[in-house]
Amino acid sequence: MSNTDFALSVEDLTVSFDGFKAIDDLTLYVDKNELRVIIGPNGAGKTTLLDLICGKTRASKGSIKFQNEEIIGLAEHKRVRKGIGRKFQTPSIYENLSVFQNLEVSYPSGRSVFGALAFKCTEEVKTTVQSVAEEIGLADKLETEAGLLSHGQKQWLEIGMLLMQEPELLMLDEPIAGMSAKERDLTAELLHRICNNRAVIVIEHDMEFVKKIAHKVTVMHQGKILAEGPMEQVQADPKVIDVYLGH
Ligand code: ADP
Ligand code: MG
């Protein structure tokens, strides 16, 4: 097996649920610093693919390599430690804690000087919280209780909680659902910033948004890849228009 520069290599991946192949012999490569968007009709297998990559669901067969290392047998928490971050559709922030505290508790404890023994708010943690808060546009909201944030700000906070772990692959499932137009624009800018030093995979339906953020688009259909390439190419593909964009 040769080494590659890909952040993520998925090869011949299949998962069956009671004989139904939700992911069917799928092969996908994502570059370092790439922002890949996955689109496709409901039930195409998009969320299941992310579940397989983060280890929430076990594959029936195939290979998933993260930075050239096979991870298909690894438990979910071990994949997190390797640098894979996943944001689910519903935010899982601590509503009663402040923005600062939400970010602070997401700092990987093993990495702090004091470790898990006596968690202290070291300068290192504070500095990381500050820089992440700036990246997600919440630097002026550090003392705000998370429950008081707008829907969009909660989504950004959750992205920030993932960024605290400095993931090298970040996966987001429909991150702009329920956001205002302004919040969508700010999220596009945020995603541009965060793919500077990591690979990002986004599942999204909103084509205007996809156009703004995607380096490349992968179109899924029935657990397989229907088309892949730059947005303009994929949009003009008759197969894609037929099963997805035409509706
Ligand atoms: P998408 O995110 O593209 O809308 P999903 O990945 O959620 O699609 O689902 C793909 C297919 O796999 C659907 O038919 C769904 O019902 C099925 N599926 C997903 N997860 C499971 C599961 N844990 N058990 C059985 N079927 C599942
Ligand atoms: Mg889905």
mmCIF file of C-alpha atoms and ligand atoms in Angstrom:
data_model
loop_
_atom_site.group_PDB
_atom_site.id
_atom_site.type_symbol
_atom_site.label_atom_id
_atom_site.label_comp_id
_atom_site.label_asym_id
_atom_site.label_seq_id
_atom_site.Cartn_x
_atom_site.Cartn_y
_atom_site.Cartn_z
ATOM 1 C CA MET A 1 0.000 0.000 0.000
ATOM 2 C CA SER A 2 1.484 3.342 -0.981
ATOM 3 C CA ASN A 3 1.261 6.408 1.183
ATOM 4 C CA THR A 4 -0.651 9.389 -0.121
ATOM 5 C CA ASP A 5 -1.118 13.013 0.804
ATOM 6 C CA PHE A 6 -4.829 12.575 1.382
ATOM 7 C CA ALA A 7 -6.291 13.530 4.736
ATOM 8 C CA LEU A 8 -8.930 10.862 4.227
ATOM 9 C CA SER A 9 -9.057 7.806 1.948
ATOM 10 C CA VAL A 10 -12.269 5.806 1.908
ATOM 11 C CA GLU A 11 -12.076 2.711 -0.283
ATOM 12 C CA ASP A 12 -14.702 0.099 -1.226
ATOM 13 C CA LEU A 13 -16.746 1.035 1.841
ATOM 14 C CA THR A 14 -19.998 -0.851 2.381
ATOM 15 C CA VAL A 15 -22.497 -0.983 5.217
ATOM 16 C CA SER A 16 -25.619 -3.142 5.177
ATOM 17 C CA PHE A 17 -28.590 -2.735 7.476
ATOM 18 C CA ASP A 18 -30.560 -5.998 7.309
ATOM 19 C CA GLY A 19 -29.334 -6.621 3.788
ATOM 20 C CA PHE A 20 -29.974 -3.039 2.606
ATOM 21 C CA LYS A 21 -26.752 -1.359 1.492
ATOM 22 C CA ALA A 22 -26.915 2.214 2.805
ATOM 23 C CA ILE A 23 -23.304 2.669 1.615
ATOM 24 C CA ASP A 24 -22.421 0.535 -1.371
ATOM 25 C CA ASP A 25 -18.772 0.030 -2.356
ATOM 26 C CA LEU A 26 -17.955 3.712 -2.053
ATOM 27 C CA THR A 27 -14.517 5.210 -2.713
ATOM 28 C CA LEU A 28 -13.691 8.813 -1.804
ATOM 29 C CA TYR A 29 -10.496 10.803 -1.249
ATOM 30 C CA VAL A 30 -10.285 14.146 0.533
ATOM 31 C CA ASP A 31 -7.167 16.321 0.387
ATOM 32 C CA LYS A 32 -5.590 18.142 3.285
ATOM 33 C CA ASN A 33 -6.977 21.709 3.442
ATOM 34 C CA GLU A 34 -9.862 20.709 1.208
ATOM 35 C CA LEU A 35 -13.455 21.732 1.825
ATOM 36 C CA ARG A 36 -15.584 18.967 0.322
ATOM 37 C CA VAL A 37 -19.352 19.244 0.156
ATOM 38 C CA ILE A 38 -21.533 16.130 -0.092
ATOM 39 C CA ILE A 39 -24.966 16.570 -1.627
ATOM 40 C CA GLY A 40 -27.690 14.174 -2.725
ATOM 41 C CA PRO A 41 -31.344 13.297 -2.181
ATOM 42 C CA ASN A 42 -32.720 12.225 1.202
ATOM 43 C CA GLY A 43 -31.746 8.664 2.001
ATOM 44 C CA ALA A 44 -28.681 8.762 -0.293
ATOM 45 C CA GLY A 45 -26.444 7.705 2.618
ATOM 46 C CA LYS A 46 -24.735 11.034 3.385
ATOM 47 C CA THR A 47 -25.208 10.955 7.163
ATOM 48 C CA THR A 48 -24.389 7.234 7.258
ATOM 49 C CA LEU A 49 -21.079 7.957 5.511
ATOM 50 C CA LEU A 50 -20.126 10.455 8.235
ATOM 51 C CA ASP A 51 -21.268 7.931 10.890
ATOM 52 C CA LEU A 52 -18.864 5.378 9.388
ATOM 53 C CA ILE A 53 -15.949 7.827 9.223
ATOM 54 C CA CYS A 54 -16.346 8.955 12.839
ATOM 55 C CA GLY A 55 -16.932 5.414 14.104
ATOM 56 C CA LYS A 56 -20.526 5.796 15.268
ATOM 57 C CA THR A 57 -21.491 3.013 12.831
ATOM 58 C CA ARG A 58 -19.374 -0.038 12.000
ATOM 59 C CA ALA A 59 -18.679 -0.799 8.329
ATOM 60 C CA SER A 60 -19.508 -4.173 6.816
ATOM 61 C CA LYS A 61 -16.428 -3.981 4.615
ATOM 62 C CA GLY A 62 -13.876 -1.637 3.104
ATOM 63 C CA SER A 63 -11.169 0.701 4.302
ATOM 64 C CA ILE A 64 -11.087 4.125 5.956
ATOM 65 C CA LYS A 65 -7.644 5.678 6.219
ATOM 66 C CA PHE A 66 -7.034 8.904 8.088
ATOM 67 C CA GLN A 67 -3.624 10.393 7.258
ATOM 68 C CA ASN A 68 -2.573 7.061 5.768
ATOM 69 C CA GLU A 69 -3.525 5.089 8.853
ATOM 70 C CA GLU A 70 -6.282 2.472 8.802
ATOM 71 C CA ILE A 71 -8.932 3.461 11.364
ATOM 72 C CA ILE A 72 -11.838 1.217 10.399
ATOM 73 C CA GLY A 73 -11.428 -0.925 13.542
ATOM 74 C CA LEU A 74 -10.967 1.990 15.946
ATOM 75 C CA ALA A 75 -13.585 3.005 18.503
ATOM 76 C CA GLU A 76 -15.223 6.412 18.095
ATOM 77 C CA HIS A 77 -13.343 8.102 20.993
ATOM 78 C CA LYS A 78 -10.011 6.920 19.589
ATOM 79 C CA ARG A 79 -10.838 8.486 16.237
ATOM 80 C CA VAL A 80 -11.620 11.733 18.067
ATOM 81 C CA ARG A 81 -8.179 11.558 19.676
ATOM 82 C CA LYS A 82 -6.578 10.994 16.272
ATOM 83 C CA GLY A 83 -8.096 14.286 15.127
ATOM 84 C CA ILE A 84 -11.510 13.548 13.656
ATOM 85 C CA GLY A 85 -14.251 15.960 14.784
ATOM 86 C CA ARG A 86 -17.926 15.538 13.962
ATOM 87 C CA LYS A 87 -20.786 17.965 14.394
ATOM 88 C CA PHE A 88 -24.243 16.443 14.443
ATOM 89 C CA GLN A 89 -27.410 18.163 13.237
ATOM 90 C CA THR A 90 -28.656 19.074 16.706
ATOM 91 C CA PRO A 91 -26.264 21.208 18.765
ATOM 92 C CA SER A 92 -24.986 19.667 21.984
ATOM 93 C CA ILE A 93 -23.765 22.685 23.909
ATOM 94 C CA TYR A 94 -24.170 23.231 27.667
ATOM 95 C CA GLU A 95 -26.968 25.809 27.770
ATOM 96 C CA ASN A 96 -26.323 26.785 31.422
ATOM 97 C CA LEU A 97 -22.613 27.411 30.954
ATOM 98 C CA SER A 98 -21.073 30.529 29.466
ATOM 99 C CA VAL A 99 -19.494 30.563 26.018
ATOM 100 C CA PHE A 100 -16.086 30.629 27.732
ATOM 101 C CA GLN A 101 -16.931 27.603 29.880
ATOM 102 C CA ASN A 102 -18.318 25.647 26.933
ATOM 103 C CA LEU A 103 -15.029 26.139 25.087
ATOM 104 C CA GLU A 104 -12.956 25.517 28.209
ATOM 105 C CA VAL A 105 -14.525 22.113 28.939
ATOM 106 C CA SER A 106 -13.832 21.096 25.335
ATOM 107 C CA TYR A 107 -10.087 21.561 25.747
ATOM 108 C CA PRO A 108 -8.509 18.096 25.566
ATOM 109 C CA SER A 109 -7.622 17.418 29.219
ATOM 110 C CA GLY A 110 -4.601 15.258 28.428
ATOM 111 C CA ARG A 111 -2.985 18.187 26.708
ATOM 112 C CA SER A 112 -3.199 20.666 29.588
ATOM 113 C CA VAL A 113 -0.147 21.111 31.817
ATOM 114 C CA PHE A 114 -2.072 19.882 34.836
ATOM 115 C CA GLY A 115 -3.765 17.055 32.992
ATOM 116 C CA ALA A 116 -7.035 15.652 34.236
ATOM 117 C CA LEU A 117 -5.821 15.690 37.861
ATOM 118 C CA ALA A 118 -6.739 19.179 38.875
ATOM 119 C CA PHE A 119 -8.182 21.007 35.952
ATOM 120 C CA LYS A 120 -6.949 24.565 36.151
ATOM 121 C CA CYS A 121 -7.674 27.343 33.801
ATOM 122 C CA THR A 122 -4.107 27.707 32.633
ATOM 123 C CA GLU A 123 -2.914 30.482 30.388
ATOM 124 C CA GLU A 124 -2.637 27.925 27.614
ATOM 125 C CA VAL A 125 -6.336 27.081 27.843
ATOM 126 C CA LYS A 126 -7.318 30.758 28.047
ATOM 127 C CA THR A 127 -5.261 31.585 24.986
ATOM 128 C CA THR A 128 -6.835 28.741 23.004
ATOM 129 C CA VAL A 129 -10.346 29.730 24.120
ATOM 130 C CA GLN A 130 -9.680 33.322 23.059
ATOM 131 C CA SER A 131 -8.387 32.385 19.606
ATOM 132 C CA VAL A 132 -11.209 29.911 18.957
ATOM 133 C CA ALA A 133 -13.782 32.488 20.132
ATOM 134 C CA GLU A 134 -12.343 34.948 17.624
ATOM 135 C CA GLU A 135 -12.420 32.356 14.868
ATOM 136 C CA ILE A 136 -16.127 31.602 15.465
ATOM 137 C CA GLY A 137 -17.065 35.267 15.903
ATOM 138 C CA LEU A 138 -18.044 34.997 19.582
ATOM 139 C CA ALA A 139 -15.100 36.818 21.196
ATOM 140 C CA ASP A 140 -17.449 39.488 22.583
ATOM 141 C CA LYS A 141 -19.830 36.842 23.993
ATOM 142 C CA LEU A 142 -17.441 34.890 26.222
ATOM 143 C CA GLU A 143 -19.377 35.648 29.418
ATOM 144 C CA THR A 144 -22.803 35.091 27.834
ATOM 145 C CA GLU A 145 -24.776 32.047 28.927
ATOM 146 C CA ALA A 146 -24.881 29.716 25.920
ATOM 147 C CA GLY A 147 -28.653 29.250 26.234
ATOM 148 C CA LEU A 148 -29.106 32.948 25.443
ATOM 149 C CA LEU A 149 -27.288 32.769 22.092
ATOM 150 C CA SER A 150 -29.164 32.870 18.783
ATOM 151 C CA HIS A 151 -29.642 29.612 16.889
ATOM 152 C CA GLY A 152 -26.751 30.472 14.560
ATOM 153 C CA GLN A 153 -24.429 31.460 17.394
ATOM 154 C CA LYS A 154 -25.134 28.116 19.114
ATOM 155 C CA GLN A 155 -24.087 26.310 15.950
ATOM 156 C CA TRP A 156 -20.847 28.335 15.823
ATOM 157 C CA LEU A 157 -20.192 27.613 19.483
ATOM 158 C CA GLU A 158 -20.459 23.912 18.794
ATOM 159 C CA ILE A 159 -18.038 24.254 15.896
ATOM 160 C CA GLY A 160 -15.765 26.113 18.330
ATOM 161 C CA MET A 161 -16.001 23.254 20.834
ATOM 162 C CA LEU A 162 -14.757 20.935 18.102
ATOM 163 C CA LEU A 163 -11.992 23.379 17.117
ATOM 164 C CA MET A 164 -10.703 23.320 20.724
ATOM 165 C CA GLN A 165 -9.519 19.768 19.952
ATOM 166 C CA GLU A 166 -7.631 21.010 16.876
ATOM 167 C CA PRO A 167 -9.126 18.358 14.578
ATOM 168 C CA GLU A 168 -7.435 17.676 11.265
ATOM 169 C CA LEU A 169 -10.685 16.461 9.776
ATOM 170 C CA LEU A 170 -13.907 18.236 10.677
ATOM 171 C CA MET A 171 -17.291 16.930 9.505
ATOM 172 C CA LEU A 172 -20.482 18.997 9.614
ATOM 173 C CA ASP A 173 -23.977 17.707 8.827
ATOM 174 C CA GLU A 174 -26.244 20.487 7.493
ATOM 175 C CA PRO A 175 -24.612 23.285 9.511
ATOM 176 C CA ILE A 176 -26.835 26.122 8.225
ATOM 177 C CA ALA A 177 -30.240 24.504 8.799
ATOM 178 C CA GLY A 178 -32.498 27.100 10.454
ATOM 179 C CA MET A 179 -30.019 29.974 10.056
ATOM 180 C CA SER A 180 -30.834 33.486 8.855
ATOM 181 C CA ALA A 181 -29.334 34.764 5.582
ATOM 182 C CA LYS A 182 -26.793 36.840 7.513
ATOM 183 C CA GLU A 183 -25.826 33.848 9.665
ATOM 184 C CA ARG A 184 -25.392 31.737 6.515
ATOM 185 C CA ASP A 185 -22.955 34.270 5.063
ATOM 186 C CA LEU A 186 -20.982 34.381 8.296
ATOM 187 C CA THR A 187 -20.911 30.570 8.404
ATOM 188 C CA ALA A 188 -19.501 30.471 4.858
ATOM 189 C CA GLU A 189 -16.718 32.827 5.964
ATOM 190 C CA LEU A 190 -16.104 30.715 9.065
ATOM 191 C CA LEU A 191 -15.781 27.543 6.986
ATOM 192 C CA HIS A 192 -13.315 29.250 4.632
ATOM 193 C CA ARG A 193 -11.203 30.177 7.653
ATOM 194 C CA ILE A 194 -11.237 26.766 9.304
ATOM 195 C CA CYS A 195 -10.291 24.761 6.199
ATOM 196 C CA ASN A 196 -7.004 26.668 6.048
ATOM 197 C CA ASN A 197 -5.318 24.133 8.283
ATOM 198 C CA ARG A 198 -7.546 21.078 8.092
ATOM 199 C CA ALA A 199 -9.809 19.036 5.837
ATOM 200 C CA VAL A 200 -13.522 19.778 6.163
ATOM 201 C CA ILE A 201 -16.483 17.713 4.940
ATOM 202 C CA VAL A 202 -19.891 19.394 4.866
ATOM 203 C CA ILE A 203 -23.250 17.839 4.023
ATOM 204 C CA GLU A 204 -25.551 20.526 2.683
ATOM 205 C CA HIS A 205 -28.731 21.022 0.659
ATOM 206 C CA ASP A 206 -28.653 24.767 0.035
ATOM 207 C CA MET A 207 -27.095 25.129 -3.427
ATOM 208 C CA GLU A 208 -26.281 28.829 -3.048
ATOM 209 C CA PHE A 209 -24.340 27.985 0.088
ATOM 210 C CA VAL A 210 -22.630 24.994 -1.555
ATOM 211 C CA LYS A 211 -21.475 27.266 -4.392
ATOM 212 C CA LYS A 212 -19.937 29.648 -1.885
ATOM 213 C CA ILE A 213 -17.969 27.108 0.114
ATOM 214 C CA ALA A 214 -17.151 23.979 -1.933
ATOM 215 C CA HIS A 215 -13.766 23.232 -3.403
ATOM 216 C CA LYS A 216 -15.235 20.044 -4.820
ATOM 217 C CA VAL A 217 -18.702 18.500 -4.629
ATOM 218 C CA THR A 218 -19.525 14.807 -4.246
ATOM 219 C CA VAL A 219 -23.045 13.798 -5.269
ATOM 220 C CA MET A 220 -24.354 10.666 -3.563
ATOM 221 C CA HIS A 221 -27.268 8.515 -4.659
ATOM 222 C CA GLN A 222 -28.344 5.131 -3.249
ATOM 223 C CA GLY A 223 -25.163 4.696 -1.249
ATOM 224 C CA LYS A 224 -22.889 5.343 -4.227
ATOM 225 C CA ILE A 225 -21.142 8.306 -5.784
ATOM 226 C CA LEU A 226 -23.106 9.627 -8.737
ATOM 227 C CA ALA A 227 -20.746 12.457 -9.669
ATOM 228 C CA GLU A 228 -17.785 14.344 -8.268
ATOM 229 C CA GLY A 229 -15.919 17.494 -9.227
ATOM 230 C CA PRO A 230 -16.089 21.275 -9.183
ATOM 231 C CA MET A 231 -19.574 22.719 -8.594
ATOM 232 C CA GLU A 232 -20.049 23.946 -12.194
ATOM 233 C CA GLN A 233 -19.217 20.520 -13.600
ATOM 234 C CA VAL A 234 -21.483 18.662 -11.183
ATOM 235 C CA GLN A 235 -24.356 21.100 -11.726
ATOM 236 C CA ALA A 236 -24.236 20.568 -15.475
ATOM 237 C CA ASP A 237 -24.128 16.768 -15.195
ATOM 238 C CA PRO A 238 -27.378 15.300 -16.638
ATOM 239 C CA LYS A 239 -27.310 12.411 -14.114
ATOM 240 C CA VAL A 240 -27.190 14.902 -11.226
ATOM 241 C CA ILE A 241 -29.961 17.046 -12.696
ATOM 242 C CA ASP A 242 -32.044 13.921 -13.165
ATOM 243 C CA VAL A 243 -31.813 12.501 -9.624
ATOM 244 C CA TYR A 244 -31.289 15.639 -7.561
ATOM 245 C CA LEU A 245 -31.114 19.156 -8.938
ATOM 246 C CA GLY A 246 -34.086 18.780 -11.268
ATOM 247 C CA HIS A 247 -36.535 18.479 -8.353
HETATM 248 P P1 ADP B 1 -29.100 10.951 4.035
HETATM 249 O O1 ADP B 1 -28.307 11.525 5.154
HETATM 250 O O2 ADP B 1 -28.392 11.016 2.719
HETATM 251 O O3 ADP B 1 -30.482 11.537 3.930
HETATM 252 P P2 ADP B 1 -28.968 8.520 5.591
HETATM 253 O O4 ADP B 1 -27.520 8.208 5.615
HETATM 254 O O5 ADP B 1 -29.556 9.108 6.791
HETATM 255 O O6 ADP B 1 -29.308 9.383 4.295
HETATM 256 O O7 ADP B 1 -29.765 7.173 5.278
HETATM 257 C C1 ADP B 1 -29.461 6.321 4.196
HETATM 258 C C2 ADP B 1 -30.348 5.100 4.249
HETATM 259 O O8 ADP B 1 -29.901 4.223 5.274
HETATM 260 C C3 ADP B 1 -31.807 5.421 4.534
HETATM 261 O O9 ADP B 1 -32.604 4.554 3.760
HETATM 262 C C4 ADP B 1 -31.925 5.117 6.009
HETATM 263 O O10 ADP B 1 -33.243 4.742 6.338
HETATM 264 C C5 ADP B 1 -30.959 3.949 6.181
HETATM 265 N N1 ADP B 1 -30.350 3.881 7.525
HETATM 266 C C6 ADP B 1 -29.510 4.795 8.063
HETATM 267 N N2 ADP B 1 -29.103 4.407 9.294
HETATM 268 C C7 ADP B 1 -29.718 3.221 9.538
HETATM 269 C C8 ADP B 1 -29.714 2.282 10.634
HETATM 270 N N3 ADP B 1 -28.982 2.508 11.731
HETATM 271 N N4 ADP B 1 -30.487 1.170 10.506
HETATM 272 C C9 ADP B 1 -31.208 0.931 9.406
HETATM 273 N N5 ADP B 1 -31.253 1.750 8.335
HETATM 274 C C10 ADP B 1 -30.530 2.871 8.394
HETATM 275 MG MG MG B 2 -28.720 13.067 6.522
#
